[in-house]
């Protein structure tokens, strides 16, 4: 039965690998919500991010382009305390892709750029402090592209390797993070070649 489903799936999807001279448009949207309940109260966190990208395929295997991410998060604590974060990333990426068959392609993205974060803390609705940080990011993400129809498809990755920094204004802390998170995250995105 599984073999028949695979054969059916491969026959339904058409062959439309990205070709030299095409434009790649894609991106991810994410949302997360967490709630911690304690004996004396609770803490809720909501996060949202939107990450579009546009690239030019200058070779059958290579694509270069720009990417940006806008994100926000909000943490609510019992007692009226609240923290709001706004994040922004702007950078470039280089993609190398290899078609595996008519439906699947493997690719790796190398991205780097600038990032910014603004944090505001509130106590019962009154702004108590705000922070601003600037930094950079760099990362490599291997992924799989599934061609659905005529260059439109889904991108799947299960983590990557990267490094990022943030330096806060007003003598705030310097933050740096190295990550290697294969198998710890799953990201699904969409893309289309024109």
Short mmCIF file of C-alpha atoms in Angstrom, two decimals:
data_model
loop_
_atom_site.label_atom_id
_atom_site.label_comp_id
_atom_site.label_asym_id
_atom_site.label_seq_id
_atom_site.Cartn_x
_atom_site.Cartn_y
_atom_site.Cartn_z
CA UNK A 1 0.00 0.00 0.00
CA UNK A 2 2.79 2.43 0.91
CA UNK A 3 4.55 1.72 -2.39
CA UNK A 4 1.36 2.52 -4.33
CA UNK A 5 0.94 5.82 -2.47
CA UNK A 6 4.52 6.84 -3.25
CA UNK A 7 4.09 5.96 -6.94
CA UNK A 8 0.79 7.88 -7.04
CA UNK A 9 2.34 10.92 -5.34
CA UNK A 10 5.26 10.93 -7.77
CA UNK A 11 2.96 10.69 -10.77
CA UNK A 12 0.67 13.50 -9.57
CA UNK A 13 3.43 16.05 -9.04
CA UNK A 14 4.87 17.51 -12.22
CA UNK A 15 8.51 18.11 -13.00
CA UNK A 16 9.34 21.79 -12.60
CA UNK A 17 12.75 22.29 -11.10
CA UNK A 18 13.96 25.84 -10.74
CA UNK A 19 15.96 26.93 -13.74
CA UNK A 20 18.56 29.55 -14.49
CA UNK A 21 17.09 33.05 -14.78
CA UNK A 22 14.08 32.45 -12.49
CA UNK A 23 12.97 34.42 -9.44
CA UNK A 24 12.46 32.59 -6.13
CA UNK A 25 9.83 33.94 -3.71
CA UNK A 26 9.22 32.23 -0.40
CA UNK A 27 9.11 32.46 3.33
CA UNK A 28 7.87 31.25 6.69
CA UNK A 29 5.26 32.33 9.20
CA UNK A 30 5.44 31.11 12.78
CA UNK A 31 3.34 31.44 15.91
CA UNK A 32 3.93 29.95 19.35
CA UNK A 33 2.00 30.21 22.60
CA UNK A 34 3.13 28.92 26.01
CA UNK A 35 1.50 28.95 29.40
CA UNK A 36 3.13 28.14 32.74
CA UNK A 37 0.95 27.63 35.80
CA UNK A 38 2.52 28.07 39.21
CA UNK A 39 1.09 27.69 42.68
CA UNK A 40 0.72 31.47 43.02
CA UNK A 41 -0.08 32.46 39.43
CA UNK A 42 0.71 31.95 35.79
CA UNK A 43 2.92 33.20 32.97
CA UNK A 44 1.83 33.39 29.30
CA UNK A 45 4.06 33.94 26.27
CA UNK A 46 2.96 34.58 22.68
CA UNK A 47 5.42 34.82 19.78
CA UNK A 48 4.88 35.63 16.09
CA UNK A 49 7.32 36.00 13.19
CA UNK A 50 7.13 36.51 9.43
CA UNK A 51 10.17 35.78 7.23
CA UNK A 52 9.84 36.45 3.48
CA UNK A 53 12.70 36.12 1.00
CA UNK A 54 13.29 36.86 -2.68
CA UNK A 55 16.15 35.51 -4.76
CA UNK A 56 17.47 35.27 -8.29
CA UNK A 57 18.57 31.89 -9.64
CA UNK A 58 21.66 32.82 -11.67
CA UNK A 59 22.63 29.17 -12.29
CA UNK A 60 20.69 25.89 -12.35
CA UNK A 61 21.98 25.16 -8.82
CA UNK A 62 22.70 28.59 -7.28
CA UNK A 63 20.36 31.28 -6.01
CA UNK A 64 21.27 34.58 -4.35
CA UNK A 65 18.82 36.91 -2.66
CA UNK A 66 17.62 38.98 0.25
CA UNK A 67 15.68 38.04 3.35
CA UNK A 68 14.14 39.79 6.31
CA UNK A 69 12.27 38.78 9.44
CA UNK A 70 9.89 40.75 11.60
CA UNK A 71 8.81 39.26 14.88
CA UNK A 72 7.22 40.12 18.17
CA UNK A 73 6.69 38.43 21.49
CA UNK A 74 4.74 39.27 24.61
CA UNK A 75 5.12 37.80 28.09
CA UNK A 76 2.34 38.36 30.65
CA UNK A 77 2.89 37.65 34.33
CA UNK A 78 0.37 37.64 37.14
CA UNK A 79 0.44 40.90 39.03
CA UNK A 80 0.30 43.06 35.89
CA UNK A 81 3.93 42.70 34.76
CA UNK A 82 4.45 42.49 31.01
CA UNK A 83 7.43 42.33 28.61
CA UNK A 84 7.17 43.10 24.88
CA UNK A 85 9.91 42.36 22.33
CA UNK A 86 10.09 43.48 18.70
CA UNK A 87 12.71 41.84 16.46
CA UNK A 88 13.95 42.70 12.99
CA UNK A 89 16.49 40.95 10.76
CA UNK A 90 17.73 42.05 7.33
CA UNK A 91 20.26 40.09 5.33
CA UNK A 92 21.25 38.08 2.28
CA UNK A 93 21.29 34.40 1.47
CA UNK A 94 23.04 32.08 -0.95
CA UNK A 95 21.36 28.76 -1.82
CA UNK A 96 22.84 25.69 -3.45
CA UNK A 97 20.22 23.16 -4.59
CA UNK A 98 20.46 19.69 -6.11
CA UNK A 99 17.43 18.00 -7.75
CA UNK A 100 17.02 14.44 -6.44
CA UNK A 101 14.17 13.49 -8.79
CA UNK A 102 11.09 15.10 -10.35
CA UNK A 103 9.53 15.93 -7.00
CA UNK A 104 12.32 16.39 -4.47
CA UNK A 105 15.34 18.68 -4.26
CA UNK A 106 17.85 19.08 -1.47
CA UNK A 107 19.31 22.50 -0.75
CA UNK A 108 21.42 24.39 1.76
CA UNK A 109 21.00 28.08 2.57
CA UNK A 110 23.84 30.24 3.87
CA UNK A 111 22.49 33.47 5.35
CA UNK A 112 24.00 36.48 7.09
CA UNK A 113 22.86 39.92 8.06
CA UNK A 114 21.97 42.56 10.63
CA UNK A 115 19.49 42.16 13.49
CA UNK A 116 17.80 44.52 15.93
CA UNK A 117 15.73 43.94 19.07
CA UNK A 118 13.68 46.38 21.15
CA UNK A 119 12.33 45.39 24.58
CA UNK A 120 9.84 47.22 26.75
CA UNK A 121 8.89 46.23 30.29
CA UNK A 122 5.62 47.28 31.94
CA UNK A 123 4.33 47.19 35.50
CA UNK A 124 0.52 47.45 35.69
CA UNK A 125 0.43 49.14 32.28
CA UNK A 126 3.17 51.68 33.10
CA UNK A 127 6.40 51.57 31.09
CA UNK A 128 9.26 50.91 33.53
CA UNK A 129 12.21 50.29 31.19
CA UNK A 130 13.17 49.85 27.56
CA UNK A 131 16.21 48.41 25.85
CA UNK A 132 17.55 48.39 22.31
CA UNK A 133 20.15 46.05 20.84
CA UNK A 134 21.88 45.66 17.47
CA UNK A 135 23.88 42.73 16.20
CA UNK A 136 24.49 40.25 13.42
CA UNK A 137 23.61 36.71 12.48
CA UNK A 138 25.07 33.99 10.27
CA UNK A 139 23.78 30.49 9.65
CA UNK A 140 23.64 27.41 7.43
CA UNK A 141 20.38 25.51 7.00
CA UNK A 142 20.07 22.30 4.98
CA UNK A 143 16.54 21.56 3.76
CA UNK A 144 14.33 19.57 1.42
CA UNK A 145 12.06 21.06 -1.27
CA UNK A 146 8.94 19.17 -2.36
CA UNK A 147 7.69 20.35 -5.76
CA UNK A 148 3.89 20.45 -5.66
CA UNK A 149 3.15 21.94 -9.09
CA UNK A 150 4.95 24.22 -11.57
CA UNK A 151 7.69 25.37 -9.20
CA UNK A 152 5.39 25.88 -6.21
CA UNK A 153 6.32 23.75 -3.24
CA UNK A 154 7.06 23.21 0.41
CA UNK A 155 10.42 23.59 2.15
CA UNK A 156 11.25 21.41 5.16
CA UNK A 157 14.22 21.68 7.50
CA UNK A 158 14.99 20.20 10.88
CA UNK A 159 17.45 22.71 12.22
CA UNK A 160 20.78 24.21 11.32
CA UNK A 161 24.04 25.69 12.47
CA UNK A 162 24.49 29.35 13.32
CA UNK A 163 25.86 32.20 15.37
CA UNK A 164 24.25 35.50 16.41
CA UNK A 165 25.11 38.52 18.54
CA UNK A 166 23.26 41.42 20.16
CA UNK A 167 24.86 44.40 21.88
CA UNK A 168 22.54 46.45 24.09
CA UNK A 169 22.67 50.25 24.36
CA UNK A 170 23.21 52.10 27.63
CA UNK A 171 25.94 49.78 28.92
CA UNK A 172 23.65 46.79 28.65
CA UNK A 173 24.87 43.22 28.25
CA UNK A 174 26.50 41.80 25.15
CA UNK A 175 24.73 38.65 23.99
CA UNK A 176 26.11 35.93 21.73
CA UNK A 177 24.67 32.55 20.83
CA UNK A 178 26.08 29.59 18.92
CA UNK A 179 23.55 26.92 17.99
CA UNK A 180 23.59 23.48 16.45
CA UNK A 181 19.98 22.33 16.58
CA UNK A 182 19.56 19.47 14.12
CA UNK A 183 16.51 17.42 15.08
CA UNK A 184 15.34 19.92 17.71
CA UNK A 185 13.18 22.08 15.46
CA UNK A 186 10.99 21.56 12.43
CA UNK A 187 10.34 24.42 10.01
CA UNK A 188 7.97 24.33 7.07
CA UNK A 189 7.89 27.08 4.46
CA UNK A 190 6.53 27.72 0.99
CA UNK A 191 8.31 28.91 -2.13
CA UNK A 192 7.57 29.55 -5.80
CA UNK A 193 9.91 29.97 -8.78
CA UNK A 194 8.77 32.39 -11.49
#
